């Protein structure tokens, strides 16, 4: 069976010999790599070509009878495969590329095979046009203009041709691959922000509202505006332990202490000129009195009190009724996540219930035949499932209810059953693994048979592959398999979506600038999320370094990190002393 073609943009250059295909490609490639594309090139050559050099070890071993010869060194490796019986198939050859590390494959030659191509044409060669008879030609690069609906480029304008290829790669998977812009729904490449926006547009806030008792309201999201049913404070009271007097009676030498008011007590009479009442913090100010002198400034002799040299301002040390909030004033708006101060404030208004959105139910499962549940004896060639547990923590943190569906083997029917079941019991489904190019088949075909699915490649590391789909109306996230990629994808895409579904509004992740204390590697064209450790230096400056090794399988890097360092696509390498953006992880994971 012929292997499936990788779901990577593929673009050929078709021309008669003498047009200068290789020369053009050689000049084009630096422009494409500068634009951030990682290129694979497939070149079809004459049947007796050889890359090996007679006399070299590899040549001798191959000629001695090795039908596959892999020669490897620090900088490159080459696999030479002898195919004496038949030429290898085009799709098979494409499957030899490590598509995870490529953005596009350019093909030179292979003119009889169907795939998108640009026709190169030079007038002086006097050769016939290919495009009228080849519907695989999607654009023309020539030194004359012809009558055709196809996009036409000047064969000598390499920048225009490069731009065409970049756009083509970006728009891969959309309906009009050759158009200049691609804000359609399933482009091959998305920036982190485009991915996040695309997801946010596709998820909706829950509509079910319930009333929860205040002790259970922590981390829930308000489903209604809250206006104050009372004044806070509800009565005028003392802000100090001390003595209350009238403000039109400030400069007297002695005052007669007529009563003592504890918090919760009240005094039925009016405080007259010459009188003072001893009062405790929070106690209601009696009528007549409007000024409090603190106890430390008072000296009491028997039933009289004097305030010595203390300067007294009319109205001092008194909290007015409604000073914090007055009746009918807006306290919280719909979409507010309730944390400790909010719950405390609701209680302070006399409320013991809150109107909230119901809890979001999130189903999770891991995929992969190599993945085994922790707590079972370790079998050979297996790894323990960490992703489900990481996700459980992340979901608990957001106050979601988790439905754990375990590990699903790489098998289409099991996947169909799991997805079907998950989409019926949950509001959102999260899976991990099986979405990289090449191994997406099970989830892909399962989702295609049940609902819709889009496979995205986000220009980021870690976490490049991301699948997003829907079964009925339930959003499904197909997260990458690598443990760090799962977390980074969750933080960037799942968390904002879950917060929206939970009803939260105005949430934005905290991002702050910090100074790099070491060079940080990145690559132009993609967002790099390096695991970082921030701290303050002796000058009080926020500084950051990486946790070290950044492999996307090294979960310890997430545990050691207290932030993600977000290096934008425009940046290649961050040098010591340069400013970078950090995303603190405290409160997120
Ligand atoms: P995949 O995308 O399925 O090829 O997975 C990428 C990598 O992540 C592979 O090395 C997997 O073994 C690993 N992986 C996948 N799922 C899990 C999991 N649940 N826990 C830990 N590692 C996983
Ligand atoms: Mg897998």
XYZ file of C-alpha atoms and ligand atoms in Angstrom:
613
model
C 0.000 0.000 0.000
C 1.306 3.389 -0.919
C 1.900 5.614 2.110
C -0.255 8.676 2.538
C 1.191 11.905 1.374
C 2.322 13.978 4.370
C -0.077 16.790 5.175
C 2.567 19.364 4.490
C 2.524 21.934 1.711
C 4.124 20.570 -1.415
C 5.055 22.764 -4.336
C 6.751 21.801 -7.569
C 8.485 23.790 -10.287
C 7.683 22.569 -13.745
C 9.695 23.661 -16.779
C 11.572 22.446 -19.783
C 15.244 21.872 -19.262
C 17.265 24.985 -19.899
C 14.760 27.212 -18.073
C 17.106 27.398 -15.098
C 15.055 25.605 -12.456
C 17.960 24.769 -10.184
C 19.500 28.230 -10.498
C 16.150 29.786 -9.660
C 15.626 27.493 -6.674
C 19.138 28.147 -5.439
C 18.447 31.879 -5.424
C 14.932 31.441 -4.027
C 15.791 29.177 -1.108
C 17.696 31.779 0.961
C 14.747 34.143 0.596
C 12.379 31.438 1.837
C 14.527 30.457 4.795
C 14.864 34.139 5.684
C 11.088 34.324 5.739
C 11.123 31.562 8.358
C 10.233 28.547 6.219
C 12.000 25.279 6.914
C 12.471 23.641 3.564
C 12.689 20.124 2.302
C 13.618 19.667 -1.336
C 12.893 16.631 -3.451
C 14.841 16.523 -6.673
C 14.232 13.953 -9.332
C 17.473 13.053 -11.092
C 18.795 10.974 -13.940
C 18.573 7.207 -13.279
C 22.312 6.651 -12.917
C 23.099 9.545 -10.592
C 25.117 8.794 -7.471
C 25.951 11.027 -4.515
C 28.615 8.739 -3.224
C 32.271 9.108 -4.093
C 34.032 6.047 -5.469
C 36.659 4.845 -3.006
C 34.962 6.275 0.098
C 33.982 3.750 2.806
C 30.272 4.163 2.227
C 30.746 3.602 -1.483
C 32.798 0.467 -0.888
C 30.301 -0.979 1.613
C 27.388 -0.229 -0.663
C 29.082 -1.751 -3.653
C 29.912 -4.771 -1.487
C 26.155 -5.412 -1.227
C 24.464 -3.210 1.425
C 21.057 -2.390 -0.059
C 20.560 0.366 2.527
C 23.546 2.395 3.553
C 23.187 5.023 6.259
C 26.181 7.242 6.694
C 26.115 9.641 9.602
C 28.332 12.258 11.177
C 28.020 15.259 13.503
C 26.587 17.534 10.812
C 24.458 15.339 8.575
C 23.362 11.867 7.749
C 22.451 10.332 4.454
C 20.467 7.226 3.719
C 21.260 5.598 0.402
C 18.790 2.966 -0.664
C 19.321 0.801 -3.720
C 16.202 0.262 -5.807
C 17.368 -2.012 -8.604
C 13.895 -3.370 -9.426
C 11.731 -0.271 -9.569
C 11.972 3.402 -8.840
C 10.564 4.390 -5.424
C 7.107 5.884 -5.461
C 6.605 9.598 -5.073
C 4.532 9.315 -1.862
C 7.033 6.902 -0.396
C 9.833 9.341 -1.102
C 7.881 12.147 0.535
C 7.302 9.985 3.583
C 11.099 9.862 4.059
C 11.096 13.519 5.125
C 10.899 14.358 8.808
C 7.818 16.508 8.362
C 7.871 17.648 11.984
C 10.935 19.677 11.083
C 9.635 21.147 7.827
C 7.163 23.762 6.720
C 7.106 22.965 3.010
C 8.582 20.515 0.531
C 9.702 21.935 -2.806
C 9.955 19.515 -5.673
C 12.140 19.819 -8.698
C 11.184 17.422 -11.455
C 8.535 14.679 -11.115
C 6.651 16.318 -13.951
C 4.223 13.444 -14.524
C 2.982 13.323 -10.958
C -0.060 15.234 -9.774
C 0.665 17.884 -7.153
C 0.625 21.692 -7.192
C 3.286 23.287 -9.357
C 4.483 26.630 -10.589
C 5.261 26.702 -14.294
C 8.546 28.394 -15.139
C 8.733 29.727 -18.670
C 11.303 31.680 -20.675
C 10.302 33.068 -24.019
C 13.650 32.671 -25.731
C 13.598 28.875 -25.331
C 10.650 28.667 -27.692
C 8.994 25.835 -25.792
C 5.258 25.215 -25.533
C 3.315 26.233 -22.421
C 2.505 23.497 -19.921
C -0.392 25.123 -18.077
C -3.105 24.613 -20.748
C -2.675 20.849 -20.418
C -1.743 20.480 -16.777
C -4.310 21.347 -14.142
C -1.706 20.902 -11.408
C -0.196 24.213 -12.383
C -1.384 26.810 -9.929
C 0.741 29.777 -11.012
C 3.011 30.954 -13.796
C 6.407 32.572 -13.472
C 7.480 33.818 -16.908
C 9.039 36.673 -18.813
C 5.844 37.426 -20.672
C 2.209 37.764 -19.754
C -0.294 35.253 -21.058
C -4.039 35.085 -21.062
C -4.849 32.952 -18.062
C -6.741 33.174 -14.795
C -3.722 31.810 -12.967
C -1.617 34.130 -10.828
C 1.312 35.365 -12.926
C 4.718 36.299 -11.627
C 7.783 37.700 -13.292
C 10.362 34.912 -13.484
C 13.085 37.456 -12.736
C 11.339 38.858 -9.664
C 12.569 36.421 -7.053
C 11.040 38.379 -4.193
C 7.594 38.045 -5.724
C 8.103 34.333 -6.306
C 9.337 33.927 -2.717
C 6.287 35.770 -1.418
C 4.070 33.509 -3.457
C 5.676 30.428 -1.912
C 5.414 31.863 1.609
C 1.721 32.650 1.087
C 1.183 29.255 -0.421
C 2.737 27.559 2.607
C 0.707 29.737 4.954
C -2.548 29.116 3.177
C -2.018 25.409 2.786
C -5.282 23.613 3.435
C -7.478 26.602 2.632
C -9.653 26.669 -0.428
C -7.665 29.203 -2.359
C -4.077 28.235 -1.812
C -2.681 30.796 -4.168
C -4.449 33.840 -2.826
C -2.467 36.447 -0.994
C -4.232 36.338 2.347
C -5.590 33.441 4.308
C -7.843 34.265 7.171
C -9.990 31.271 6.278
C -10.536 28.559 8.796
C -7.941 25.859 8.443
C -4.640 27.253 7.382
C -1.628 25.049 7.810
C 0.204 27.628 9.870
C -1.139 29.892 12.532
C 0.567 32.217 14.913
C -0.151 31.615 18.587
C -2.496 34.591 18.621
C -4.310 33.473 15.471
C -4.760 30.011 16.967
C -6.105 31.434 20.204
C -8.507 33.758 18.388
C -9.711 30.983 16.105
C -10.496 28.828 19.125
C -12.135 31.614 21.102
C -14.419 32.310 18.137
C -15.478 28.668 18.116
C -16.419 28.189 21.766
C -19.417 29.557 23.634
C -20.154 30.435 27.212
C -22.337 27.994 29.132
C -25.940 29.076 29.466
C -26.871 27.109 32.593
C -26.918 29.184 35.724
C -27.231 27.931 39.270
C -27.170 29.333 42.755
C -24.379 28.155 44.961
C -23.860 28.551 48.669
C -21.109 30.998 49.427
C -18.691 28.442 50.921
C -18.782 26.598 47.570
C -18.494 29.702 45.434
C -14.706 29.945 45.415
C -13.327 29.947 41.824
C -16.819 29.952 40.290
C -17.862 32.637 37.812
C -20.691 35.072 38.472
C -23.591 34.685 36.089
C -25.301 37.967 37.045
C -24.355 41.482 38.015
C -24.403 42.044 41.748
C -25.695 45.330 43.130
C -25.454 46.160 46.775
C -28.634 45.502 48.783
C -27.216 47.481 51.727
C -24.941 50.341 52.670
C -21.423 49.306 53.647
C -20.825 50.156 56.410
C -24.518 50.123 57.198
C -24.180 52.693 60.006
C -21.759 55.434 60.969
C -19.125 53.917 63.247
C -15.845 54.547 64.965
C -12.587 53.691 63.228
C -10.693 53.726 66.545
C -10.939 52.789 70.156
C -11.339 56.227 71.820
C -13.808 58.948 72.747
C -16.583 60.424 70.602
C -17.515 64.091 70.877
C -19.334 66.754 68.824
C -17.362 68.643 66.147
C -18.920 71.932 67.282
C -17.401 71.301 70.700
C -13.708 70.646 70.014
C -11.736 72.985 72.247
C -12.994 72.193 75.722
C -10.582 71.344 78.484
C -12.638 68.552 80.083
C -15.452 66.373 78.863
C -17.772 64.326 80.979
C -17.771 60.640 80.012
C -21.483 59.793 79.887
C -21.409 56.248 78.455
C -19.272 53.412 77.133
C -20.297 51.867 73.794
C -18.898 48.480 72.825
C -19.034 47.115 69.251
C -22.578 45.858 68.747
C -24.008 48.211 71.471
C -25.920 51.396 70.862
C -26.462 54.565 72.913
C -30.016 55.862 72.939
C -29.289 59.494 73.911
C -27.866 62.448 72.027
C -24.314 63.454 72.923
C -24.507 67.036 74.225
C -21.916 69.844 74.489
C -19.394 69.011 77.198
C -20.059 65.291 76.896
C -17.959 62.426 75.506
C -18.707 58.709 75.106
C -16.086 56.040 75.346
C -16.356 54.042 72.111
C -14.808 50.889 70.607
C -13.738 50.349 66.999
C -16.741 49.449 64.843
C -19.325 50.632 67.385
C -22.148 52.881 66.103
C -21.545 56.580 66.694
C -24.319 57.978 68.870
C -26.414 60.883 67.643
C -24.748 64.266 68.169
C -21.193 62.842 68.129
C -19.248 62.904 64.831
C -15.575 63.017 65.838
C -13.410 60.409 67.590
C -10.161 61.013 69.494
C -8.028 57.925 69.896
C -7.592 56.412 73.318
C -3.800 56.986 73.307
C -4.367 60.788 73.229
C -6.831 60.763 76.121
C -6.307 60.904 79.893
C -9.177 59.852 82.060
C -9.643 60.966 85.662
C -12.706 59.479 87.273
C -15.630 60.476 85.021
C -13.804 63.183 83.052
C -11.528 62.974 80.042
C -8.999 65.510 78.650
C -7.161 65.372 75.311
C -4.141 67.527 76.239
C -2.300 68.982 73.233
C -3.823 66.606 70.631
C -4.890 68.352 67.414
C -8.406 67.322 66.649
C -9.978 67.620 63.194
C -13.730 67.760 62.907
C -15.094 64.383 61.694
C -11.854 62.468 62.240
C -11.737 58.687 62.803
C -15.305 58.103 61.717
C -16.455 55.729 58.962
C -19.554 57.056 57.253
C -22.502 54.809 56.377
C -22.269 53.682 52.734
C -18.673 54.864 52.532
C -17.479 51.594 50.848
C -20.683 50.860 48.958
C -24.092 52.408 48.890
C -27.388 50.655 48.257
C -27.918 49.902 44.548
C -24.292 50.469 43.599
C -22.690 47.891 41.268
C -20.498 45.542 43.246
C -19.451 42.936 40.671
C -20.281 42.417 37.033
C -21.263 39.230 35.299
C -18.182 37.233 34.327
C -16.241 37.964 37.500
C -14.362 34.945 38.837
C -14.908 34.714 42.567
C -11.780 34.554 44.670
C -11.354 35.203 48.384
C -12.016 38.967 48.476
C -15.092 38.651 46.263
C -16.575 35.942 48.447
C -15.801 38.011 51.505
C -17.505 41.025 49.948
C -20.626 39.088 49.018
C -20.801 37.930 52.599
C -20.330 41.510 53.796
C -23.471 42.436 51.875
C -25.406 39.811 53.786
C -25.559 37.388 50.871
C -24.976 33.715 51.552
C -25.584 32.522 47.985
C -24.225 33.566 44.620
C -25.598 33.167 41.084
C -22.915 31.328 39.093
C -22.486 29.395 35.865
C -22.654 25.669 36.367
C -19.354 23.843 36.552
C -17.699 23.060 33.248
C -17.346 19.333 32.628
C -14.179 18.368 30.833
C -13.501 14.840 29.596
C -9.891 13.809 29.172
C -8.141 10.837 27.688
C -4.658 9.924 26.581
C -3.876 8.105 23.371
C -1.089 5.810 22.328
C -0.315 2.105 22.396
C 2.909 2.880 24.235
C 1.131 4.769 27.004
C 0.340 2.822 30.174
C -1.431 3.792 33.369
C 0.730 4.544 36.405
C 0.299 1.988 39.168
C 0.588 -0.916 36.738
C 3.850 -2.886 36.404
C 6.114 -1.200 33.862
C 6.159 -3.118 30.595
C 8.865 -2.958 28.006
C 8.757 -0.113 25.468
C 6.018 1.627 27.384
C 5.848 4.981 29.084
C 3.629 5.950 31.954
C 0.808 8.321 31.197
C 1.638 11.701 32.677
C -0.520 13.901 30.469
C -3.826 12.901 31.993
C -2.521 13.764 35.435
C -1.066 17.081 34.386
C -4.399 17.919 32.796
C -6.324 16.880 35.915
C -4.312 19.398 37.914
C -4.725 22.164 35.367
C -8.455 21.548 35.221
C -8.847 21.403 38.993
C -7.075 24.729 39.132
C -9.713 26.259 36.877
C -12.541 24.764 38.895
C -13.619 22.292 36.207
C -15.206 18.927 36.826
C -13.003 16.287 35.204
C -14.276 13.129 33.566
C -11.332 10.751 33.291
C -11.693 8.388 30.348
C -8.281 6.755 30.736
C -6.011 5.688 27.899
C -7.315 4.901 24.432
C -5.265 2.675 22.147
C -4.294 3.792 18.647
C -7.276 2.207 16.984
C -9.988 3.936 15.029
C -13.004 2.170 16.543
C -11.783 2.685 20.127
C -11.204 6.325 19.290
C -14.680 6.719 17.781
C -16.244 5.175 20.886
C -14.198 7.271 23.275
C -14.868 10.533 21.443
C -18.539 9.787 21.093
C -18.916 8.953 24.731
C -16.810 11.924 25.822
C -18.694 14.427 23.687
C -21.987 13.291 25.162
C -20.962 13.440 28.783
C -18.817 16.571 28.764
C -18.814 20.201 27.662
C -15.263 19.942 26.297
C -13.012 17.022 25.416
C -9.228 17.094 25.736
C -7.067 14.358 24.269
C -3.309 14.159 24.090
C -1.088 12.469 21.551
C -1.652 11.323 18.011
C -1.955 14.709 16.319
C 1.499 15.069 14.786
C 1.694 14.923 11.041
C 1.869 11.294 10.051
C 0.308 9.781 13.159
C -2.880 11.809 13.108
C -4.777 9.131 11.310
C -6.815 7.605 14.122
C -8.018 10.777 15.726
C -8.400 12.375 12.338
C -10.536 9.674 10.795
C -12.484 9.171 14.021
C -13.290 12.856 14.281
C -14.089 13.127 10.611
C -16.659 10.360 10.960
C -18.257 11.991 14.026
C -17.971 15.707 13.487
C -15.523 18.245 12.200
C -11.816 18.557 12.740
C -9.151 21.031 11.792
C -5.487 20.233 12.073
C -3.406 23.251 12.753
C 0.270 23.801 12.899
C 0.975 26.602 15.260
C 4.201 28.484 14.748
C 5.387 27.764 18.240
C 7.658 25.503 20.198
C 6.866 23.362 22.037
C 3.352 22.454 20.958
C 3.286 22.866 17.209
C 0.562 20.380 16.230
C -2.921 21.135 17.486
C -6.214 19.676 16.428
C -9.485 21.390 17.132
C -12.875 20.059 16.236
C -16.452 19.620 17.299
C -18.749 16.670 17.800
C -22.333 17.895 17.917
C -21.511 21.152 19.589
C -18.843 19.870 21.947
C -15.389 21.316 21.311
C -12.574 18.770 21.098
C -8.937 19.699 21.592
C -6.357 17.274 20.242
C -3.255 18.283 22.159
C 0.238 17.089 21.273
C 1.600 14.042 23.078
C 4.775 15.475 24.525
C 4.271 16.298 28.193
C 5.642 19.852 28.050
C 3.837 20.570 24.793
C 0.601 19.522 26.488
C 1.077 22.102 29.217
C 2.228 24.892 26.931
C -0.687 24.245 24.560
C -3.092 24.135 27.483
C -1.840 27.465 28.784
C -2.026 29.128 25.380
C -5.175 27.666 23.879
C -7.223 25.552 26.261
C -7.175 27.791 29.302
C -8.493 30.897 27.483
C -11.200 28.757 25.871
C -12.237 27.130 29.143
C -12.355 30.492 30.869
C -14.637 31.815 28.141
C -16.865 28.738 28.371
C -17.010 29.172 32.137
C -18.294 32.680 31.548
C -15.251 34.616 32.668
C -14.737 37.959 30.951
C -11.803 40.325 30.805
C -9.251 37.672 31.642
C -5.752 38.249 30.379
C -2.622 36.355 31.300
C -0.011 38.309 33.185
C 3.021 39.136 31.035
C 5.939 41.215 32.225
C 9.329 42.204 30.818
C 12.473 40.740 32.361
C 16.145 40.928 31.492
C 17.748 37.763 30.136
C 20.852 36.697 32.055
C 21.881 34.234 29.379
C 21.574 33.879 25.605
C 18.278 32.240 24.713
C 17.943 30.348 21.484
C 14.934 30.693 19.271
C 14.085 30.667 15.623
C 12.644 33.418 13.516
C 9.084 32.785 12.458
C 7.827 30.978 15.521
C 7.058 31.766 19.127
C 9.387 30.019 21.518
C 8.139 29.197 24.999
C 11.283 28.558 26.970
C 10.835 27.340 30.519
C 12.337 30.010 32.711
C 13.213 30.951 36.242
C 12.770 34.591 37.153
C 14.083 36.351 40.210
C 15.159 39.817 41.306
C 18.820 40.755 41.217
C 20.551 42.847 43.871
C 19.440 46.019 42.075
C 15.811 44.963 42.251
C 15.663 44.246 38.529
C 13.508 41.363 37.291
C 15.835 38.882 35.597
C 15.264 35.540 33.954
C 17.231 32.482 32.857
C 16.139 29.234 31.280
C 15.711 26.003 33.202
C 18.316 24.402 30.962
C 17.482 21.586 28.571
C 14.301 22.378 26.699
C 13.209 19.033 25.242
C 9.447 18.930 25.008
C 9.391 15.608 26.809
C 11.255 16.934 29.856
C 8.386 17.550 32.252
C 10.819 18.446 35.014
C 11.544 21.671 33.128
C 7.941 22.721 33.805
C 8.280 21.827 37.444
C 11.520 23.801 37.831
C 10.193 26.792 35.922
C 8.298 29.635 37.526
C 7.597 31.269 34.169
C 7.506 30.740 30.455
C 9.802 33.000 28.485
C 7.878 34.050 25.387
C 10.242 34.826 22.529
C 8.326 36.382 19.683
C 8.539 35.162 16.075
C 10.459 38.264 15.055
C 13.352 37.360 17.328
C 16.107 34.972 16.445
C 18.374 34.871 19.463
C 17.985 36.752 22.698
C 21.335 38.002 23.951
C 22.375 38.469 27.573
C 21.028 41.780 28.847
C 18.146 41.993 26.381
C 14.581 42.281 27.545
C 12.173 39.375 27.075
C 8.545 38.819 27.946
C 7.832 36.375 30.721
C 4.562 34.713 31.640
C 4.624 33.907 35.363
C 3.216 30.463 36.063
C 2.158 31.131 39.620
C -1.596 30.822 39.744
C -1.720 29.171 36.319
C -0.574 25.573 36.786
P 2.468 11.501 19.716
O 2.082 12.877 19.331
O 1.313 10.622 20.019
O 3.412 10.885 18.743
O 3.278 11.660 21.056
C 4.459 12.400 21.125
C 5.309 11.938 22.271
O 4.619 12.122 23.504
C 5.651 10.471 22.221
O 6.981 10.325 22.667
C 4.699 9.848 23.191
O 5.183 8.644 23.719
C 4.559 10.917 24.234
N 3.267 10.810 24.891
C 2.084 10.677 24.261
N 1.086 10.587 25.158
C 1.649 10.670 26.387
C 1.140 10.654 27.726
N -0.170 10.526 27.951
N 1.989 10.794 28.752
C 3.306 10.940 28.506
N 3.851 10.982 27.278
C 3.049 10.828 26.215
Mg 0.873 8.630 20.046
